[in-house]
PDB file of C-alpha atoms in Angstrom:
ATOM      1  CA  UNK A  85      14.570 -33.787  -1.956  1.00 53.00           C
ATOM      2  CA  UNK A  86      15.182 -31.021  -4.526  1.00 56.00           C
ATOM      3  CA  UNK A  87      11.513 -30.130  -4.418  1.00 57.00           C
ATOM      4  CA  UNK A  88      11.587 -29.819  -0.634  1.00 59.00           C
ATOM      5  CA  UNK A  89      14.755 -27.705  -0.759  1.00 61.00           C
ATOM      6  CA  UNK A  90      13.099 -25.153  -3.038  1.00 62.00           C
ATOM      7  CA  UNK A  91      10.064 -24.843  -0.812  1.00 59.00           C
ATOM      8  CA  UNK A  92      10.275 -21.808   1.444  1.00 62.00           C
ATOM      9  CA  UNK A  93       9.008 -21.447   4.968  1.00 66.00           C
ATOM     10  CA  UNK A  94       5.265 -21.287   5.456  1.00 64.00           C
ATOM     11  CA  UNK A  95       2.862 -20.264   8.159  1.00 69.00           C
ATOM     12  CA  UNK A  96       1.000 -23.242   9.674  1.00 72.00           C
ATOM     13  CA  UNK A  97      -2.770 -22.757   9.843  1.00 73.00           C
ATOM     14  CA  UNK A  98      -5.013 -24.506  12.373  1.00 78.00           C
ATOM     15  CA  UNK A  99      -7.484 -27.114  11.139  1.00 80.00           C
ATOM     16  CA  UNK A 100     -10.869 -25.396  11.467  1.00 83.00           C
ATOM     17  CA  UNK A 101     -14.305 -27.105  11.367  1.00 83.00           C
ATOM     18  CA  UNK A 102     -14.838 -25.552   7.930  1.00 84.00           C
ATOM     19  CA  UNK A 103     -11.657 -27.199   6.635  1.00 84.00           C
ATOM     20  CA  UNK A 104     -12.794 -30.520   8.105  1.00 87.00           C
ATOM     21  CA  UNK A 105     -16.164 -30.138   6.356  1.00 86.00           C
ATOM     22  CA  UNK A 106     -14.491 -29.360   2.998  1.00 85.00           C
ATOM     23  CA  UNK A 107     -12.209 -32.365   3.412  1.00 86.00           C
ATOM     24  CA  UNK A 108     -15.154 -34.686   4.074  1.00 85.00           C
ATOM     25  CA  UNK A 109     -17.005 -33.261   1.060  1.00 84.00           C
ATOM     26  CA  UNK A 110     -13.942 -33.914  -1.134  1.00 84.00           C
ATOM     27  CA  UNK A 111     -13.816 -37.527   0.065  1.00 84.00           C
ATOM     28  CA  UNK A 112     -17.535 -37.953  -0.661  1.00 80.00           C
ATOM     29  CA  UNK A 113     -17.122 -36.423  -4.140  1.00 73.00           C
ATOM     30  CA  UNK A 114     -14.158 -38.748  -4.842  1.00 75.00           C
ATOM     31  CA  UNK A 115     -16.262 -41.735  -3.797  1.00 70.00           C
ATOM     32  CA  UNK A 116     -19.134 -40.603  -6.026  1.00 65.00           C
ATOM     33  CA  UNK A 117     -16.838 -40.031  -9.042  1.00 68.00           C
ATOM     34  CA  UNK A 118     -15.262 -43.458  -8.492  1.00 65.00           C
ATOM     35  CA  UNK A 119     -18.694 -45.088  -8.538  1.00 64.00           C
ATOM     36  CA  UNK A 120     -19.621 -43.170 -11.694  1.00 64.00           C
ATOM     37  CA  UNK A 121     -16.629 -44.594 -13.583  1.00 61.00           C
ATOM     38  CA  UNK A 122     -17.629 -48.182 -12.864  1.00 63.00           C
ATOM     39  CA  UNK A 123     -19.138 -49.784 -15.937  1.00 62.00           C
ATOM     40  CA  UNK A 124     -22.232 -51.898 -16.165  1.00 66.00           C
ATOM     41  CA  UNK A 125     -21.986 -55.515 -15.006  1.00 64.00           C
ATOM     42  CA  UNK A 126     -24.122 -58.584 -15.513  1.00 71.00           C
ATOM     43  CA  UNK A 127     -25.474 -59.916 -12.196  1.00 72.00           C
ATOM     44  CA  UNK A 128     -25.115 -63.647 -11.672  1.00 75.00           C
ATOM     45  CA  UNK A 129     -27.358 -65.661  -9.344  1.00 79.00           C
ATOM     46  CA  UNK A 130     -25.821 -67.140  -6.187  1.00 81.00           C
ATOM     47  CA  UNK A 131     -26.033 -70.913  -6.657  1.00 84.00           C
ATOM     48  CA  UNK A 132     -25.629 -73.548  -3.913  1.00 83.00           C
ATOM     49  CA  UNK A 133     -22.272 -74.514  -5.478  1.00 85.00           C
ATOM     50  CA  UNK A 134     -21.022 -70.953  -5.133  1.00 84.00           C
ATOM     51  CA  UNK A 135     -22.196 -70.877  -1.504  1.00 87.00           C
ATOM     52  CA  UNK A 136     -20.312 -74.119  -0.841  1.00 86.00           C
ATOM     53  CA  UNK A 137     -17.104 -72.811  -2.431  1.00 85.00           C
ATOM     54  CA  UNK A 138     -17.414 -69.577  -0.462  1.00 86.00           C
ATOM     55  CA  UNK A 139     -17.771 -71.458   2.834  1.00 86.00           C
ATOM     56  CA  UNK A 140     -14.806 -73.687   1.973  1.00 85.00           C
ATOM     57  CA  UNK A 141     -12.692 -70.630   1.221  1.00 86.00           C
ATOM     58  CA  UNK A 142     -13.634 -69.114   4.572  1.00 86.00           C
ATOM     59  CA  UNK A 143     -12.760 -72.343   6.391  1.00 82.00           C
ATOM     60  CA  UNK A 144      -9.413 -72.604   4.548  1.00 80.00           C
ATOM     61  CA  UNK A 145      -8.644 -68.947   5.326  1.00 78.00           C
ATOM     62  CA  UNK A 146      -9.476 -69.572   8.986  1.00 74.00           C
ATOM     63  CA  UNK A 147      -7.224 -72.636   9.121  1.00 70.00           C
ATOM     64  CA  UNK A 148      -4.309 -70.831   7.442  1.00 70.00           C
ATOM     65  CA  UNK A 149      -4.786 -67.873   9.746  1.00 68.00           C
ATOM     66  CA  UNK A 150      -4.677 -70.105  12.818  1.00 66.00           C
ATOM     67  CA  UNK A 151      -1.497 -71.825  11.573  1.00 67.00           C
ATOM     68  CA  UNK A 152       0.294 -68.483  11.346  1.00 64.00           C
ATOM     69  CA  UNK A 153      -0.845 -67.310  14.771  1.00 61.00           C
ATOM     70  CA  UNK A 154       1.865 -67.448  17.387  1.00 65.00           C
ATOM     71  CA  UNK A 155       1.534 -67.687  21.119  1.00 68.00           C
ATOM     72  CA  UNK A 156      -1.094 -65.474  22.656  1.00 64.00           C
ATOM     73  CA  UNK A 157      -2.122 -64.440  26.140  1.00 73.00           C
ATOM     74  CA  UNK A 158      -5.582 -65.745  27.154  1.00 74.00           C
ATOM     75  CA  UNK A 159      -8.041 -63.074  28.196  1.00 75.00           C
ATOM     76  CA  UNK A 160     -10.952 -63.542  30.590  1.00 79.00           C
ATOM     77  CA  UNK A 161     -14.499 -63.622  29.227  1.00 82.00           C
ATOM     78  CA  UNK A 162     -16.011 -60.232  30.021  1.00 83.00           C
ATOM     79  CA  UNK A 163     -19.729 -59.336  30.085  1.00 82.00           C
ATOM     80  CA  UNK A 164     -19.228 -57.480  26.804  1.00 84.00           C
ATOM     81  CA  UNK A 165     -17.871 -60.632  25.156  1.00 85.00           C
ATOM     82  CA  UNK A 166     -20.841 -62.583  26.518  1.00 87.00           C
ATOM     83  CA  UNK A 167     -23.220 -60.005  25.041  1.00 86.00           C
ATOM     84  CA  UNK A 168     -21.524 -60.168  21.623  1.00 86.00           C
ATOM     85  CA  UNK A 169     -21.659 -63.965  21.716  1.00 87.00           C
ATOM     86  CA  UNK A 170     -25.394 -63.926  22.452  1.00 86.00           C
ATOM     87  CA  UNK A 171     -25.961 -61.445  19.618  1.00 85.00           C
ATOM     88  CA  UNK A 172     -24.080 -63.742  17.235  1.00 85.00           C
ATOM     89  CA  UNK A 173     -26.230 -66.673  18.308  1.00 86.00           C
ATOM     90  CA  UNK A 174     -29.377 -64.631  17.714  1.00 83.00           C
ATOM     91  CA  UNK A 175     -28.110 -63.595  14.265  1.00 80.00           C
ATOM     92  CA  UNK A 176     -27.298 -67.218  13.441  1.00 77.00           C
ATOM     93  CA  UNK A 177     -30.794 -68.213  14.550  1.00 74.00           C
ATOM     94  CA  UNK A 178     -32.322 -65.559  12.301  1.00 70.00           C
ATOM     95  CA  UNK A 179     -30.218 -66.691   9.326  1.00 70.00           C
ATOM     96  CA  UNK A 180     -31.223 -70.291  10.019  1.00 66.00           C
ATOM     97  CA  UNK A 181     -34.899 -69.329  10.003  1.00 66.00           C
ATOM     98  CA  UNK A 182     -34.469 -67.536   6.675  1.00 66.00           C
ATOM     99  CA  UNK A 183     -33.380 -70.839   5.068  1.00 63.00           C
ATOM    100  CA  UNK A 184     -36.410 -72.721   6.392  1.00 62.00           C
ATOM    101  CA  UNK A 185     -38.792 -73.791   3.625  1.00 66.00           C
ATOM    102  CA  UNK A 186     -42.543 -73.437   3.446  1.00 71.00           C
ATOM    103  CA  UNK A 187     -44.647 -74.613   6.388  1.00 67.00           C
ATOM    104  CA  UNK A 188     -48.317 -75.226   7.089  1.00 74.00           C
ATOM    105  CA  UNK A 189     -49.815 -72.402   9.179  1.00 73.00           C
ATOM    106  CA  UNK A 190     -51.702 -73.400  12.294  1.00 75.00           C
ATOM    107  CA  UNK A 191     -54.480 -71.337  13.878  1.00 78.00           C
ATOM    108  CA  UNK A 192     -53.642 -69.390  17.038  1.00 80.00           C
ATOM    109  CA  UNK A 193     -55.747 -70.912  19.811  1.00 83.00           C
ATOM    110  CA  UNK A 194     -56.452 -69.347  23.240  1.00 83.00           C
ATOM    111  CA  UNK A 195     -54.112 -71.926  24.782  1.00 84.00           C
ATOM    112  CA  UNK A 196     -51.299 -70.861  22.482  1.00 83.00           C
ATOM    113  CA  UNK A 197     -51.958 -67.208  23.364  1.00 86.00           C
ATOM    114  CA  UNK A 198     -51.750 -68.064  27.077  1.00 85.00           C
ATOM    115  CA  UNK A 199     -48.487 -69.983  26.634  1.00 84.00           C
ATOM    116  CA  UNK A 200     -47.049 -67.135  24.550  1.00 86.00           C
ATOM    117  CA  UNK A 201     -47.844 -64.554  27.254  1.00 84.00           C
ATOM    118  CA  UNK A 202     -46.333 -66.811  29.928  1.00 84.00           C
ATOM    119  CA  UNK A 203     -43.164 -67.170  27.878  1.00 85.00           C
ATOM    120  CA  UNK A 204     -42.937 -63.398  27.470  1.00 85.00           C
ATOM    121  CA  UNK A 205     -43.302 -62.926  31.229  1.00 80.00           C
ATOM    122  CA  UNK A 206     -40.672 -65.602  31.910  1.00 80.00           C
ATOM    123  CA  UNK A 207     -38.291 -64.038  29.368  1.00 78.00           C
ATOM    124  CA  UNK A 208     -38.766 -60.623  30.938  1.00 75.00           C
ATOM    125  CA  UNK A 209     -38.095 -61.953  34.443  1.00 71.00           C
ATOM    126  CA  UNK A 210     -35.044 -63.960  33.313  1.00 69.00           C
ATOM    127  CA  UNK A 211     -33.673 -60.935  31.473  1.00 69.00           C
ATOM    128  CA  UNK A 212     -34.017 -58.715  34.521  1.00 69.00           C
ATOM    129  CA  UNK A 213     -32.409 -61.343  36.764  1.00 67.00           C
ATOM    130  CA  UNK A 214     -29.392 -61.498  34.461  1.00 61.00           C
ATOM    131  CA  UNK A 215     -28.868 -57.752  34.592  1.00 64.00           C
ATOM    132  CA  UNK A 216     -26.203 -56.589  36.972  1.00 64.00           C
ATOM    133  CA  UNK A 217     -25.954 -53.297  38.768  1.00 68.00           C
ATOM    134  CA  UNK A 218     -25.253 -50.309  36.563  1.00 66.00           C
ATOM    135  CA  UNK A 219     -24.143 -46.771  37.255  1.00 72.00           C
ATOM    136  CA  UNK A 220     -26.307 -44.182  35.502  1.00 73.00           C
ATOM    137  CA  UNK A 221     -24.241 -41.594  33.635  1.00 75.00           C
ATOM    138  CA  UNK A 222     -25.509 -38.095  32.868  1.00 78.00           C
ATOM    139  CA  UNK A 223     -25.835 -36.900  29.276  1.00 82.00           C
ATOM    140  CA  UNK A 224     -22.851 -34.594  28.851  1.00 82.00           C
ATOM    141  CA  UNK A 225     -22.393 -31.958  26.128  1.00 82.00           C
ATOM    142  CA  UNK A 226     -19.796 -34.247  24.530  1.00 84.00           C
ATOM    143  CA  UNK A 227     -22.367 -37.038  24.246  1.00 84.00           C
ATOM    144  CA  UNK A 228     -24.849 -34.597  22.724  1.00 86.00           C
ATOM    145  CA  UNK A 229     -22.214 -33.488  20.197  1.00 85.00           C
ATOM    146  CA  UNK A 230     -21.396 -37.078  19.219  1.00 85.00           C
ATOM    147  CA  UNK A 231     -25.100 -37.820  18.816  1.00 86.00           C
ATOM    148  CA  UNK A 232     -25.553 -34.826  16.504  1.00 85.00           C
ATOM    149  CA  UNK A 233     -22.471 -35.845  14.488  1.00 84.00           C
ATOM    150  CA  UNK A 234     -23.888 -39.342  14.065  1.00 85.00           C
ATOM    151  CA  UNK A 235     -27.166 -37.893  12.796  1.00 85.00           C
ATOM    152  CA  UNK A 236     -25.291 -35.690  10.313  1.00 81.00           C
ATOM    153  CA  UNK A 237     -23.172 -38.634   9.129  1.00 80.00           C
ATOM    154  CA  UNK A 238     -26.325 -40.699   8.645  1.00 78.00           C
ATOM    155  CA  UNK A 239     -27.837 -37.856   6.661  1.00 76.00           C
ATOM    156  CA  UNK A 240     -24.711 -37.597   4.473  1.00 73.00           C
ATOM    157  CA  UNK A 241     -24.667 -41.359   3.828  1.00 72.00           C
ATOM    158  CA  UNK A 242     -28.362 -41.240   2.956  1.00 70.00           C
ATOM    159  CA  UNK A 243     -27.740 -38.439   0.468  1.00 68.00           C
ATOM    160  CA  UNK A 244     -24.900 -40.438  -1.135  1.00 68.00           C
ATOM    161  CA  UNK A 245     -27.398 -43.063  -2.323  1.00 63.00           C
ATOM    162  CA  UNK A 246     -29.643 -40.478  -3.904  1.00 64.00           C
ATOM    163  CA  UNK A 247     -29.602 -39.965  -7.650  1.00 64.00           C
ATOM    164  CA  UNK A 248     -27.546 -37.193  -9.210  1.00 68.00           C
ATOM    165  CA  UNK A 249     -29.203 -33.840  -9.706  1.00 67.00           C
ATOM    166  CA  UNK A 250     -28.295 -30.823 -11.799  1.00 73.00           C
ATOM    167  CA  UNK A 251     -27.812 -27.739  -9.623  1.00 73.00           C
ATOM    168  CA  UNK A 252     -29.481 -24.618 -10.981  1.00 74.00           C
ATOM    169  CA  UNK A 253     -28.422 -21.090 -10.034  1.00 76.00           C
ATOM    170  CA  UNK A 254     -30.886 -18.862  -8.232  1.00 79.00           C
ATOM    171  CA  UNK A 255     -31.658 -16.359 -10.979  1.00 84.00           C
ATOM    172  CA  UNK A 256     -33.618 -13.093 -10.641  1.00 83.00           C
ATOM    173  CA  UNK A 257     -36.463 -14.753 -12.562  1.00 84.00           C
ATOM    174  CA  UNK A 258     -36.680 -17.507  -9.938  1.00 83.00           C
ATOM    175  CA  UNK A 259     -36.641 -14.880  -7.185  1.00 86.00           C
ATOM    176  CA  UNK A 260     -39.483 -13.031  -8.942  1.00 84.00           C
ATOM    177  CA  UNK A 261     -41.502 -16.253  -9.334  1.00 85.00           C
ATOM    178  CA  UNK A 262     -40.944 -17.038  -5.654  1.00 85.00           C
ATOM    179  CA  UNK A 263     -42.189 -13.608  -4.602  1.00 85.00           C
ATOM    180  CA  UNK A 264     -45.187 -13.942  -6.930  1.00 83.00           C
ATOM    181  CA  UNK A 265     -46.074 -17.261  -5.372  1.00 84.00           C
ATOM    182  CA  UNK A 266     -45.897 -15.705  -1.916  1.00 85.00           C
ATOM    183  CA  UNK A 267     -48.107 -12.822  -3.069  1.00 82.00           C
ATOM    184  CA  UNK A 268     -50.598 -15.240  -4.665  1.00 80.00           C
ATOM    185  CA  UNK A 269     -50.719 -17.269  -1.459  1.00 79.00           C
ATOM    186  CA  UNK A 270     -51.341 -14.085   0.520  1.00 78.00           C
ATOM    187  CA  UNK A 271     -54.076 -12.972  -1.904  1.00 74.00           C
ATOM    188  CA  UNK A 272     -55.804 -16.365  -1.794  1.00 75.00           C
ATOM    189  CA  UNK A 273     -55.645 -16.336   1.994  1.00 74.00           C
ATOM    190  CA  UNK A 274     -57.093 -12.811   2.110  1.00 72.00           C
ATOM    191  CA  UNK A 275     -59.868 -13.742  -0.353  1.00 70.00           C
ATOM    192  CA  UNK A 276     -60.769 -16.758   1.724  1.00 67.00           C
ATOM    193  CA  UNK A 277     -60.780 -14.632   4.858  1.00 65.00           C
ATOM    194  CA  UNK A 278     -63.037 -12.013   3.255  1.00 66.00           C
ATOM    195  CA  UNK A 279     -65.458 -14.616   1.930  1.00 66.00           C
ATOM    196  CA  UNK A 280     -65.694 -16.594   5.150  1.00 64.00           C
ATOM    197  CA  UNK A 281     -65.224 -14.099   7.979  1.00 59.00           C
ATOM    198  CA  UNK A 282     -65.149 -10.479   6.883  1.00 60.00           C
ATOM    199  CA  UNK A 283     -68.536  -8.753   6.855  1.00 61.00           C
ATOM    200  CA  UNK A 284     -70.163 -11.431   8.977  1.00 62.00           C
ATOM    201  CA  UNK A 285     -70.971 -10.482  12.533  1.00 58.00           C
ATOM    202  CA  UNK A 286     -71.465 -12.817  15.439  1.00 57.00           C
ATOM    203  CA  UNK A 287     -74.908 -12.307  16.882  1.00 62.00           C
ATOM    204  CA  UNK A 288     -74.880 -11.947  20.661  1.00 64.00           C
ATOM    205  CA  UNK A 289     -77.940 -11.310  22.772  1.00 70.00           C
ATOM    206  CA  UNK A 290     -77.966  -7.880  24.395  1.00 76.00           C
ATOM    207  CA  UNK A 291     -78.927  -8.994  27.893  1.00 82.00           C
ATOM    208  CA  UNK A 292     -79.024  -6.750  30.975  1.00 83.00           C
ATOM    209  CA  UNK A 293     -75.863  -8.467  32.203  1.00 84.00           C
ATOM    210  CA  UNK A 294     -74.041  -7.658  28.966  1.00 82.00           C
ATOM    211  CA  UNK A 295     -75.137  -4.017  29.171  1.00 85.00           C
ATOM    212  CA  UNK A 296     -73.940  -3.811  32.768  1.00 86.00           C
ATOM    213  CA  UNK A 297     -70.523  -5.264  31.844  1.00 85.00           C
ATOM    214  CA  UNK A 298     -70.233  -2.863  28.891  1.00 86.00           C
ATOM    215  CA  UNK A 299     -70.991   0.171  31.081  1.00 87.00           C
ATOM    216  CA  UNK A 300     -68.507  -1.056  33.691  1.00 87.00           C
ATOM    217  CA  UNK A 301     -65.802  -1.420  31.057  1.00 87.00           C
ATOM    218  CA  UNK A 302     -66.432   2.136  29.844  1.00 86.00           C
ATOM    219  CA  UNK A 303     -66.103   3.485  33.384  1.00 84.00           C
ATOM    220  CA  UNK A 304     -62.919   1.486  33.960  1.00 85.00           C
ATOM    221  CA  UNK A 305     -61.440   2.755  30.679  1.00 84.00           C
ATOM    222  CA  UNK A 306     -62.299   6.351  31.570  1.00 83.00           C
ATOM    223  CA  UNK A 307     -60.803   6.032  35.045  1.00 80.00           C
ATOM    224  CA  UNK A 308     -57.656   4.410  33.660  1.00 79.00           C
ATOM    225  CA  UNK A 309     -57.276   7.116  31.014  1.00 79.00           C
ATOM    226  CA  UNK A 310     -57.573   9.917  33.571  1.00 78.00           C
ATOM    227  CA  UNK A 311     -55.192   8.125  35.903  1.00 78.00           C
ATOM    228  CA  UNK A 312     -52.537   7.818  33.172  1.00 76.00           C
ATOM    229  CA  UNK A 313     -53.137  11.433  32.143  1.00 74.00           C
ATOM    230  CA  UNK A 314     -52.652  12.710  35.694  1.00 76.00           C
ATOM    231  CA  UNK A 315     -49.443  10.716  36.026  1.00 75.00           C
ATOM    232  CA  UNK A 316     -47.970  11.999  32.759  1.00 72.00           C
ATOM    233  CA  UNK A 317     -49.166  15.580  33.211  1.00 71.00           C
ATOM    234  CA  UNK A 318     -46.309  18.010  33.669  1.00 67.00           C
ATOM    235  CA  UNK A 319     -43.702  15.571  32.419  1.00 65.00           C
ATOM    236  CA  UNK A 320     -41.906  15.746  29.105  1.00 61.00           C
ATOM    237  CA  UNK A 321     -39.468  13.673  27.090  1.00 64.00           C
ATOM    238  CA  UNK A 322     -36.172  15.434  26.358  1.00 64.00           C
ATOM    239  CA  UNK A 323     -35.136  15.319  22.683  1.00 66.00           C
ATOM    240  CA  UNK A 324     -31.675  16.112  21.369  1.00 68.00           C
ATOM    241  CA  UNK A 325     -31.768  19.086  19.012  1.00 73.00           C
ATOM    242  CA  UNK A 326     -29.574  18.514  15.958  1.00 79.00           C
ATOM    243  CA  UNK A 327     -29.333  20.421  12.657  1.00 80.00           C
ATOM    244  CA  UNK A 328     -31.646  17.958  10.862  1.00 83.00           C
ATOM    245  CA  UNK A 329     -34.327  18.347  13.525  1.00 81.00           C
ATOM    246  CA  UNK A 330     -34.007  22.123  13.359  1.00 84.00           C
ATOM    247  CA  UNK A 331     -34.356  22.079   9.562  1.00 84.00           C
ATOM    248  CA  UNK A 332     -37.442  19.825   9.672  1.00 83.00           C
ATOM    249  CA  UNK A 333     -38.969  22.008  12.388  1.00 83.00           C
ATOM    250  CA  UNK A 334     -38.374  25.173  10.325  1.00 83.00           C
ATOM    251  CA  UNK A 335     -39.896  23.569   7.203  1.00 81.00           C
ATOM    252  CA  UNK A 336     -42.965  22.481   9.134  1.00 83.00           C
ATOM    253  CA  UNK A 337     -43.326  26.013  10.528  1.00 80.00           C
ATOM    254  CA  UNK A 338     -43.087  27.484   7.007  1.00 76.00           C
ATOM    255  CA  UNK A 339     -45.738  25.075   5.741  1.00 73.00           C
ATOM    256  CA  UNK A 340     -47.995  25.968   8.648  1.00 75.00           C
ATOM    257  CA  UNK A 341     -47.545  29.694   7.972  1.00 70.00           C
ATOM    258  CA  UNK A 342     -48.332  29.235   4.264  1.00 66.00           C
ATOM    259  CA  UNK A 343     -51.467  27.246   5.007  1.00 66.00           C
ATOM    260  CA  UNK A 344     -52.643  29.665   7.714  1.00 65.00           C
ATOM    261  CA  UNK A 345     -52.006  32.966   5.931  1.00 65.00           C
ATOM    262  CA  UNK A 346     -53.178  31.797   2.527  1.00 65.00           C
ATOM    263  CA  UNK A 347     -49.876  32.644   0.876  1.00 65.00           C
ATOM    264  CA  UNK A 348     -50.188  29.712  -1.474  1.00 65.00           C
ATOM    265  CA  UNK A 349     -53.593  30.850  -2.672  1.00 69.00           C
ATOM    266  CA  UNK A 350     -52.283  34.360  -3.357  1.00 74.00           C
ATOM    267  CA  UNK A 351     -49.300  32.956  -5.259  1.00 73.00           C
ATOM    268  CA  UNK A 352     -51.650  30.985  -7.505  1.00 75.00           C
ATOM    269  CA  UNK A 353     -53.807  34.050  -8.144  1.00 80.00           C
ATOM    270  CA  UNK A 354     -50.775  36.186  -8.983  1.00 81.00           C
ATOM    271  CA  UNK A 355     -49.496  33.526 -11.367  1.00 83.00           C
ATOM    272  CA  UNK A 356     -52.869  33.372 -13.110  1.00 83.00           C
ATOM    273  CA  UNK A 357     -52.955  37.173 -13.461  1.00 86.00           C
ATOM    274  CA  UNK A 358     -49.451  37.155 -14.934  1.00 83.00           C
ATOM    275  CA  UNK A 359     -50.452  34.554 -17.506  1.00 84.00           C
ATOM    276  CA  UNK A 360     -53.549  36.589 -18.450  1.00 85.00           C
ATOM    277  CA  UNK A 361     -51.446  39.744 -18.824  1.00 84.00           C
ATOM    278  CA  UNK A 362     -48.973  37.928 -21.052  1.00 82.00           C
ATOM    279  CA  UNK A 363     -51.853  36.733 -23.257  1.00 81.00           C
ATOM    280  CA  UNK A 364     -53.189  40.305 -23.575  1.00 82.00           C
ATOM    281  CA  UNK A 365     -49.757  41.636 -24.533  1.00 81.00           C
ATOM    282  CA  UNK A 366     -49.420  38.985 -27.248  1.00 78.00           C
ATOM    283  CA  UNK A 367     -52.892  39.689 -28.714  1.00 76.00           C
ATOM    284  CA  UNK A 368     -52.545  43.494 -28.413  1.00 64.00           C
TER     285      UNK A 368
END
């Protein structure tokens, strides 16, 4: 109570998907740390006596549970309950077959194959007869979201059973090695390309038909070029003139003037003459 009295007012924050993800990660980490603190144990084999005691305990628990149950309201047997009951019978049948001992294998004869196919056909027909009418439901975005969540949960549970790893930071050295590997892969690919393809030409017969097609393509290209030129002739693209563009334009004009008038060459000659004159003054 005193702790709550000293707590001031706070601003409630909504629960975002990121907060949900952090919460799930914390739960997973807690589960992993709990499993790490469990010591080593000595496994003991499951003997028939232990199985018998376990079954007796289940029967006693069931009897005690039924004694404490009060009056209940009976519920009708729905198709879902029938389906669960059939699944339980199938599971019991599978468990029963697991306890069956060794048997003598018999060869599969054509008669047995025929009977097996007939049974499959009969089972398929009986299954379809037992199906009632169903209403197809479209796959909604909510169903897609649930499906993706289930896949992510399965992935998380799968990763829980993986061994522990030591995370390593992504250092500049690792980045450099990664880039080197990419460069090496590119170089090997280029070497393979040069050895296998580059420099080798595909020989094609120069038939009259090929020459005719080549001449036709040249004429089409020429016609297309002139057509595009006639369309674009007289048109221009307006460009916004800003101080940077003006400065670049002026620099380019200065460079053009220097190259055209030979100013640079004269500057070099004058510099060489000045150096020669300085040398003469020093020696004189």
